[in-house]
Amino acid sequence: IFTWGNGEKGQLGLGDYFNKELPTLVDLDLDSKEVKVIQISAGYTSTLLLLSNHKLYWFGTSALI
């Protein structure tokens, strides 16, 4: 997946806390190429990814401040 936008809470999943103006590839380091992202939830301070192997990736924070 690609992410961009406000990243000051780490919600872009890129391992840093910087804003990105251009789409940037997220390295999920998956064990298998057959595992796919099947659902994405992008919020103000967090991003959640549901994978086809039933794992959940969460980037950012649950806080609104």
CSV table of N, CA and C in Angstrom, one decimal:
chain,number,residue,atom,x,y,z
A,1,ILE,N,0.8,-1.2,0.0
A,1,ILE,CA,0.0,0.0,0.0
A,1,ILE,C,0.9,1.2,0.0
A,2,PHE,N,0.3,2.4,-0.4
A,2,PHE,CA,1.0,3.6,-0.4
A,2,PHE,C,0.3,4.6,0.6
A,3,THR,N,1.0,5.4,1.3
A,3,THR,CA,0.4,6.3,2.2
A,3,THR,C,1.0,7.7,2.0
A,4,TRP,N,0.2,8.7,2.4
A,4,TRP,CA,0.7,10.1,2.3
A,4,TRP,C,-0.2,11.0,3.2
A,5,GLY,N,0.3,12.1,3.5
A,5,GLY,CA,-0.5,13.1,4.4
A,5,GLY,C,0.2,13.4,5.7
A,6,ASN,N,-0.6,13.6,6.7
A,6,ASN,CA,-0.1,14.0,8.0
A,6,ASN,C,0.5,12.7,8.7
A,7,GLY,N,1.8,12.8,9.1
A,7,GLY,CA,2.4,11.6,9.7
A,7,GLY,C,3.0,11.9,11.1
A,8,GLU,N,2.6,13.0,11.7
A,8,GLU,CA,3.3,13.4,13.0
A,8,GLU,C,3.0,12.4,14.2
A,9,LYS,N,2.0,11.6,14.0
A,9,LYS,CA,1.8,10.6,15.1
A,9,LYS,C,2.2,9.2,14.6
A,10,GLY,N,2.9,9.1,13.5
A,10,GLY,CA,3.4,7.8,13.0
A,10,GLY,C,2.4,7.0,12.3
A,11,GLN,N,1.2,7.7,12.0
A,11,GLN,CA,0.1,7.0,11.4
A,11,GLN,C,0.2,6.5,9.9
A,12,LEU,N,1.3,6.9,9.3
A,12,LEU,CA,1.5,6.5,7.9
A,12,LEU,C,2.2,5.2,7.8
A,13,GLY,N,2.7,4.6,8.9
A,13,GLY,CA,3.3,3.3,8.9
A,13,GLY,C,4.7,3.3,8.2
A,14,LEU,N,5.4,4.4,8.2
A,14,LEU,CA,6.7,4.5,7.5
A,14,LEU,C,7.8,4.4,8.5
A,15,GLY,N,7.6,4.3,9.8
A,15,GLY,CA,8.6,4.3,10.7
A,15,GLY,C,9.2,5.6,11.1
A,16,ASP,N,8.5,6.7,10.8
A,16,ASP,CA,8.9,8.0,11.2
A,16,ASP,C,7.7,8.9,11.5
A,17,TYR,N,8.0,10.1,11.8
A,17,TYR,CA,6.9,11.0,12.3
A,17,TYR,C,6.9,12.3,11.4
A,18,PHE,N,7.0,12.1,10.1
A,18,PHE,CA,7.1,13.2,9.1
A,18,PHE,C,5.8,13.2,8.2
A,19,ASN,N,5.4,14.3,7.8
A,19,ASN,CA,4.3,14.4,6.8
A,19,ASN,C,4.9,14.1,5.4
A,20,LYS,N,4.1,13.5,4.6
A,20,LYS,CA,4.5,13.1,3.3
A,20,LYS,C,3.5,13.7,2.3
A,21,GLU,N,4.1,14.5,1.3
A,21,GLU,CA,3.2,15.1,0.3
A,21,GLU,C,3.0,14.1,-0.9
A,22,LEU,N,3.9,13.2,-1.1
A,22,LEU,CA,3.7,12.2,-2.2
A,22,LEU,C,3.5,10.8,-1.7
A,23,PRO,N,2.7,10.0,-2.4
A,23,PRO,CA,2.5,8.6,-2.0
A,23,PRO,C,3.8,7.9,-1.8
A,24,THR,N,3.9,7.2,-0.7
A,24,THR,CA,5.1,6.5,-0.3
A,24,THR,C,4.8,5.0,0.0
A,25,LEU,N,5.5,4.1,-0.5
A,25,LEU,CA,5.2,2.7,-0.3
A,25,LEU,C,5.5,2.3,1.2
A,26,VAL,N,4.6,1.6,1.8
A,26,VAL,CA,4.7,1.0,3.1
A,26,VAL,C,5.3,-0.4,3.0
A,27,ASP,N,6.4,-0.6,3.7
A,27,ASP,CA,7.0,-2.0,3.7
A,27,ASP,C,6.5,-2.8,4.8
A,28,LEU,N,5.6,-3.7,4.5
A,28,LEU,CA,5.0,-4.5,5.6
A,28,LEU,C,5.8,-5.7,6.0
A,29,ASP,N,6.8,-6.0,5.2
A,29,ASP,CA,7.7,-7.2,5.5
A,29,ASP,C,6.9,-8.4,5.8
A,30,LEU,N,6.1,-8.8,4.8
A,30,LEU,CA,5.2,-10.0,5.0
A,30,LEU,C,6.0,-11.2,4.8
A,31,ASP,N,5.6,-12.3,5.5
A,31,ASP,CA,6.2,-13.6,5.3
A,31,ASP,C,5.9,-14.3,4.0
A,32,SER,N,4.8,-14.0,3.4
A,32,SER,CA,4.4,-14.7,2.2
A,32,SER,C,3.8,-13.7,1.2
A,33,LYS,N,4.1,-13.8,0.0
A,33,LYS,CA,3.6,-13.0,-1.1
A,33,LYS,C,2.1,-13.2,-1.3
A,34,GLU,N,1.6,-14.3,-0.7
A,34,GLU,CA,0.2,-14.6,-0.9
A,34,GLU,C,-0.7,-13.9,0.2
A,35,VAL,N,-0.1,-13.3,1.2
A,35,VAL,CA,-0.8,-12.5,2.2
A,35,VAL,C,-1.1,-11.2,1.5
A,36,LYS,N,-2.4,-10.8,1.6
A,36,LYS,CA,-2.9,-9.5,1.0
A,36,LYS,C,-3.5,-8.6,2.0
A,37,VAL,N,-3.5,-7.3,1.8
A,37,VAL,CA,-4.2,-6.4,2.6
A,37,VAL,C,-5.7,-6.5,2.1
A,38,ILE,N,-6.6,-6.8,3.0
A,38,ILE,CA,-8.0,-6.9,2.6
A,38,ILE,C,-8.9,-5.8,3.0
A,39,GLN,N,-8.4,-5.0,4.0
A,39,GLN,CA,-9.2,-3.8,4.5
A,39,GLN,C,-8.3,-2.8,5.1
A,40,ILE,N,-8.6,-1.5,4.9
A,40,ILE,CA,-7.8,-0.4,5.4
A,40,ILE,C,-8.8,0.6,6.1
A,41,SER,N,-8.4,1.0,7.3
A,41,SER,CA,-9.1,2.1,8.0
A,41,SER,C,-8.0,3.2,8.2
A,42,ALA,N,-8.3,4.4,7.6
A,42,ALA,CA,-7.3,5.5,7.8
A,42,ALA,C,-8.0,6.6,8.6
A,43,GLY,N,-7.6,6.9,9.8
A,43,GLY,CA,-8.1,7.9,10.6
A,43,GLY,C,-7.2,9.1,10.8
A,44,TYR,N,-7.6,10.0,11.6
A,44,TYR,CA,-6.9,11.2,11.8
A,44,TYR,C,-5.5,11.0,12.4
A,45,THR,N,-5.4,10.0,13.4
A,45,THR,CA,-4.1,9.8,14.0
A,45,THR,C,-3.7,8.3,14.0
A,46,SER,N,-4.4,7.5,13.2
A,46,SER,CA,-3.9,6.1,13.1
A,46,SER,C,-4.4,5.5,11.8
A,47,THR,N,-3.7,4.4,11.4
A,47,THR,CA,-4.1,3.6,10.2
A,47,THR,C,-4.1,2.2,10.6
A,48,LEU,N,-5.1,1.4,10.3
A,48,LEU,CA,-5.2,0.0,10.6
A,48,LEU,C,-5.3,-0.8,9.3
A,49,LEU,N,-4.6,-1.9,9.2
A,49,LEU,CA,-4.7,-2.8,8.0
A,49,LEU,C,-5.1,-4.2,8.5
A,50,LEU,N,-6.1,-4.8,7.8
A,50,LEU,CA,-6.4,-6.1,8.1
A,50,LEU,C,-5.9,-7.0,6.9
A,51,LEU,N,-5.1,-8.0,7.3
A,51,LEU,CA,-4.5,-8.9,6.3
A,51,LEU,C,-5.3,-10.2,6.1
A,52,SER,N,-5.1,-10.8,4.9
A,52,SER,CA,-5.8,-12.0,4.6
A,52,SER,C,-5.5,-13.2,5.6
A,53,ASN,N,-4.3,-13.1,6.3
A,53,ASN,CA,-4.0,-14.1,7.3
A,53,ASN,C,-4.5,-13.8,8.7
A,54,HIS,N,-5.4,-12.8,8.7
A,54,HIS,CA,-6.1,-12.4,9.9
A,54,HIS,C,-5.3,-11.6,10.9
A,55,LYS,N,-4.1,-11.1,10.5
A,55,LYS,CA,-3.3,-10.2,11.3
A,55,LYS,C,-3.7,-8.8,11.1
A,56,LEU,N,-3.5,-8.0,12.1
A,56,LEU,CA,-3.9,-6.6,12.1
A,56,LEU,C,-2.7,-5.7,12.3
A,57,TYR,N,-2.4,-4.8,11.4
A,57,TYR,CA,-1.3,-3.8,11.6
A,57,TYR,C,-1.9,-2.5,12.0
A,58,TRP,N,-1.4,-1.9,13.0
A,58,TRP,CA,-1.9,-0.6,13.5
A,58,TRP,C,-0.7,0.4,13.6
A,59,PHE,N,-0.8,1.5,12.9
A,59,PHE,CA,0.2,2.5,12.9
A,59,PHE,C,-0.4,3.8,13.5
A,60,GLY,N,0.4,4.5,14.4
A,60,GLY,CA,-0.1,5.7,14.9
A,60,GLY,C,-0.5,5.6,16.4
A,61,THR,N,-1.5,6.3,16.8
A,61,THR,CA,-2.0,6.4,18.1
A,61,THR,C,-3.5,6.4,18.2
A,62,SER,N,-4.0,6.0,19.3
A,62,SER,CA,-5.5,6.1,19.5
A,62,SER,C,-5.9,7.5,20.1
A,63,ALA,N,-4.9,8.3,20.4
A,63,ALA,CA,-5.2,9.6,21.0
A,63,ALA,C,-5.6,10.6,19.9
A,64,LEU,N,-6.5,11.5,20.2
A,64,LEU,CA,-6.9,12.5,19.3
A,64,LEU,C,-6.1,13.8,19.4
A,65,ILE,N,-5.2,13.9,20.3
A,65,ILE,CA,-4.4,15.1,20.4
A,65,ILE,C,-3.0,14.9,20.0
